[in-house]
Amino acid sequence: MFVHYLVIALVVLAMLSIVLEEWIHINKAKTTLFFGCTAWVVLFMHAHAGAETAELQESLNENLLEIATLWLFLMATMTFVAYLNARGFVQNVVQRVFPSELSLRKLVLLVGSFALLLSMICDNVTATLVSIGLVQAFKLSVQDRLKLIVLVVFAVNSGGVSLITGDVTTLMVFMRGHVTMLELISLMVPSFLSVVLLAVLFSVRAKGRVANDVEIKPFETLDLVIAALFFSTIISTMLFNFFFSIPPVLTFLFGLSIMFLIGGVVHTHNEQVKLLQYIRQIEFDTLLFFLGILLIVGVLKEIGVLTSVAAIYSQSNPDWANYIVGLGSALLDNVPLTAALLKAEPSLTVAQWLTLTYAVGVGGSVLVIGSAAGIIAMSKEKALTFVAYLKFFPYLLVAYTAGYLMTLFMSKAFF
């Protein structure tokens, strides 16, 4: 169908605009939003009046609901982090927990471990923001900082696959009853080992010592209260979702509302603390980029591309198809891709479901646009472009492949 080829062409142009951002000097948030909206406009213009248009409208509404949910969740999370960063809280904690001076090689291993563990207990967005804040607290060269941020992206995605609280795709597979909690926890082993492998690869030529440039300051009572509220909200998000099926976005907005109420009660130097103002410090480029990317993924789902991928998958050997699907999630959002595969209802063993869970959770790390962690990292570090990230592709591919093979071996041996 001609309109489908036209939409695919627009998607290709959107991807190229991201890759060529350094040369065309147009912000990727603007180009992805333009091509994402254009693709939907083309579909509506081609649709006939009546049932087809109504069906298309319903699909767009579903897509926009998904985007709105993500936007609100990101807004709440990023407002907390914006406040804590502006107050120097994250850097202050790093100064107290991490040595004031250590070898670069040790820092690489510590950052990878920290991001991995943090992403197991909270969402990828929060884990990425906090971990990048940790990296930026140290005096590093641009190249060393990029290495650490790339490691953070891989570690955050790796940590999320072993617990239902860490990644949406893991939760989706678990909720369908294909794997148990204990089986998922076994993924901690390949996840950890693959992160260590990448950290070792990055630290081979790492030399010298580094120091963080933040002076230790006493914690303000208000900062401690907001930090406690932030982590309480993270824990509540997990518990409320597990026991009461409350959407994470609702819990986080509830926590944000409490933060604003605190600002209305607490006074400093006889002036009201206006915590609401920290919304202005959010990286709105990140939100616009997410909007464009999800519009593009939604239109691919609408024209049946994701369904076709699921159909091809069903006819392939799952052991190797899962590996390819993981790499495919670096281009197509892993949530709708996983949803399409689950809808196809392939006949898989527990071992194969585990390898699929690892693949869709970690595979997106090989490209910077393949995961929420990568997109956020691009917005927080200006030197991290698509091309700059692509230079680390061989290392990321080796780490992902090693992790996948370990998952395949362990799952077949024990399950």
PDB file of C-alpha atoms in Angstrom, residues 111-125 127-128 131 149-170 184-199 329 334 354-366 370-374 389 395-404 406-407:
ATOM      1  CA  VAL A 111      29.539   3.531  38.598  1.00  0.00           C
ATOM      2  CA  GLY A 112      28.500   0.414  36.673  1.00  0.00           C
ATOM      3  CA  SER A 113      27.607  -1.436  39.887  1.00  0.00           C
ATOM      4  CA  PHE A 114      25.743   1.553  41.320  1.00  0.00           C
ATOM      5  CA  ALA A 115      23.606   2.073  38.193  1.00  0.00           C
ATOM      6  CA  LEU A 116      22.865  -1.666  37.969  1.00  0.00           C
ATOM      7  CA  LEU A 117      21.701  -1.968  41.580  1.00  0.00           C
ATOM      8  CA  LEU A 118      19.714   1.274  41.526  1.00  0.00           C
ATOM      9  CA  SER A 119      17.820   0.259  38.380  1.00  0.00           C
ATOM     10  CA  MET A 120      16.718  -2.976  40.049  1.00  0.00           C
ATOM     11  CA  ILE A 121      14.701  -1.120  42.670  1.00  0.00           C
ATOM     12  CA  CYS A 122      13.458   1.922  40.787  1.00  0.00           C
ATOM     13  CA  ASP A 123      12.451   2.869  37.255  1.00  0.00           C
ATOM     14  CA  ASN A 124      15.005   3.400  34.486  1.00  0.00           C
ATOM     15  CA  VAL A 125      14.332   7.122  34.269  1.00  0.00           C
ATOM     16  CA  ALA A 127      18.154   5.420  37.899  1.00  0.00           C
ATOM     17  CA  THR A 128      19.593   7.142  34.812  1.00  0.00           C
ATOM     18  CA  SER A 131      23.593   7.857  38.012  1.00  0.00           C
ATOM     19  CA  ILE A 149      27.518   7.606  30.743  1.00  0.00           C
ATOM     20  CA  VAL A 150      27.378   4.866  28.088  1.00  0.00           C
ATOM     21  CA  LEU A 151      28.137   2.364  30.863  1.00  0.00           C
ATOM     22  CA  VAL A 152      25.296   3.874  32.902  1.00  0.00           C
ATOM     23  CA  VAL A 153      22.842   3.367  30.011  1.00  0.00           C
ATOM     24  CA  PHE A 154      23.846  -0.288  29.620  1.00  0.00           C
ATOM     25  CA  ALA A 155      23.886  -0.947  33.371  1.00  0.00           C
ATOM     26  CA  VAL A 156      20.489   0.682  33.951  1.00  0.00           C
ATOM     27  CA  ASN A 157      18.886  -1.398  31.197  1.00  0.00           C
ATOM     28  CA  SER A 158      20.618  -4.553  32.460  1.00  0.00           C
ATOM     29  CA  GLY A 159      19.488  -4.071  36.043  1.00  0.00           C
ATOM     30  CA  GLY A 160      15.879  -3.579  35.050  1.00  0.00           C
ATOM     31  CA  VAL A 161      15.403  -7.047  33.518  1.00  0.00           C
ATOM     32  CA  SER A 162      15.700  -9.085  36.712  1.00  0.00           C
ATOM     33  CA  LEU A 163      12.867  -7.516  38.727  1.00  0.00           C
ATOM     34  CA  ILE A 164       9.364  -6.452  37.692  1.00  0.00           C
ATOM     35  CA  THR A 165       9.976  -3.069  39.317  1.00  0.00           C
ATOM     36  CA  GLY A 166      12.887  -2.299  37.006  1.00  0.00           C
ATOM     37  CA  ASP A 167      11.497  -2.555  33.481  1.00  0.00           C
ATOM     38  CA  VAL A 168       8.061  -2.408  31.872  1.00  0.00           C
ATOM     39  CA  THR A 169       8.776  -5.271  29.440  1.00  0.00           C
ATOM     40  CA  THR A 170       9.833  -7.535  32.321  1.00  0.00           C
ATOM     41  CA  LEU A 184      13.428 -13.529  36.769  1.00  0.00           C
ATOM     42  CA  ILE A 185      15.812 -13.031  39.691  1.00  0.00           C
ATOM     43  CA  SER A 186      18.169 -15.534  38.040  1.00  0.00           C
ATOM     44  CA  LEU A 187      18.755 -12.899  35.342  1.00  0.00           C
ATOM     45  CA  MET A 188      20.748 -10.893  37.910  1.00  0.00           C
ATOM     46  CA  VAL A 189      23.750 -13.129  37.221  1.00  0.00           C
ATOM     47  CA  PRO A 190      24.126 -12.531  33.444  1.00  0.00           C
ATOM     48  CA  SER A 191      23.107  -8.891  33.927  1.00  0.00           C
ATOM     49  CA  PHE A 192      25.821  -8.300  36.509  1.00  0.00           C
ATOM     50  CA  LEU A 193      28.500 -10.200  34.595  1.00  0.00           C
ATOM     51  CA  SER A 194      27.765  -8.387  31.330  1.00  0.00           C
ATOM     52  CA  VAL A 195      27.992  -4.989  33.083  1.00  0.00           C
ATOM     53  CA  VAL A 196      31.293  -6.018  34.687  1.00  0.00           C
ATOM     54  CA  LEU A 197      32.549  -7.130  31.261  1.00  0.00           C
ATOM     55  CA  LEU A 198      31.690  -3.767  29.715  1.00  0.00           C
ATOM     56  CA  ALA A 199      33.274  -1.953  32.675  1.00  0.00           C
ATOM     57  CA  SER A 329      14.531  -3.010  20.101  1.00  0.00           C
ATOM     58  CA  ASN A 334      10.700  -2.373  23.243  1.00  0.00           C
ATOM     59  CA  LEU A 354      13.860 -15.569  29.964  1.00  0.00           C
ATOM     60  CA  THR A 355      16.159 -14.959  26.994  1.00  0.00           C
ATOM     61  CA  LEU A 356      13.445 -12.824  25.372  1.00  0.00           C
ATOM     62  CA  THR A 357      13.071 -10.819  28.586  1.00  0.00           C
ATOM     63  CA  TYR A 358      16.823 -10.188  28.732  1.00  0.00           C
ATOM     64  CA  ALA A 359      17.033  -9.359  25.019  1.00  0.00           C
ATOM     65  CA  VAL A 360      14.236  -6.752  24.868  1.00  0.00           C
ATOM     66  CA  GLY A 361      15.419  -5.209  28.122  1.00  0.00           C
ATOM     67  CA  VAL A 362      19.126  -4.877  27.290  1.00  0.00           C
ATOM     68  CA  GLY A 363      19.286  -4.959  23.476  1.00  0.00           C
ATOM     69  CA  GLY A 364      18.146  -1.361  23.160  1.00  0.00           C
ATOM     70  CA  SER A 365      21.403  -0.288  24.818  1.00  0.00           C
ATOM     71  CA  VAL A 366      23.442  -0.843  21.652  1.00  0.00           C
ATOM     72  CA  GLY A 370      16.958   2.348  21.779  1.00  0.00           C
ATOM     73  CA  SER A 371      15.975   3.001  25.380  1.00  0.00           C
ATOM     74  CA  ALA A 372      14.626   5.656  27.703  1.00  0.00           C
ATOM     75  CA  ALA A 373      17.969   5.628  29.516  1.00  0.00           C
ATOM     76  CA  GLY A 374      19.808   6.474  26.292  1.00  0.00           C
ATOM     77  CA  TYR A 389      27.467   6.819  21.169  1.00  0.00           C
ATOM     78  CA  TYR A 395      31.893  -2.847  23.118  1.00  0.00           C
ATOM     79  CA  LEU A 396      28.139  -2.728  23.740  1.00  0.00           C
ATOM     80  CA  LEU A 397      27.512  -5.503  21.212  1.00  0.00           C
ATOM     81  CA  VAL A 398      30.111  -7.730  22.891  1.00  0.00           C
ATOM     82  CA  ALA A 399      28.617  -7.100  26.349  1.00  0.00           C
ATOM     83  CA  TYR A 400      25.030  -7.664  25.121  1.00  0.00           C
ATOM     84  CA  THR A 401      26.016 -10.849  23.270  1.00  0.00           C
ATOM     85  CA  ALA A 402      27.895 -12.204  26.285  1.00  0.00           C
ATOM     86  CA  GLY A 403      24.951 -11.449  28.570  1.00  0.00           C
ATOM     87  CA  TYR A 404      22.518 -13.081  26.156  1.00  0.00           C
ATOM     88  CA  MET A 406      24.994 -16.482  29.581  1.00  0.00           C
ATOM     89  CA  THR A 407      21.223 -16.111  29.928  1.00  0.00           C
TER      90      THR A 407
END
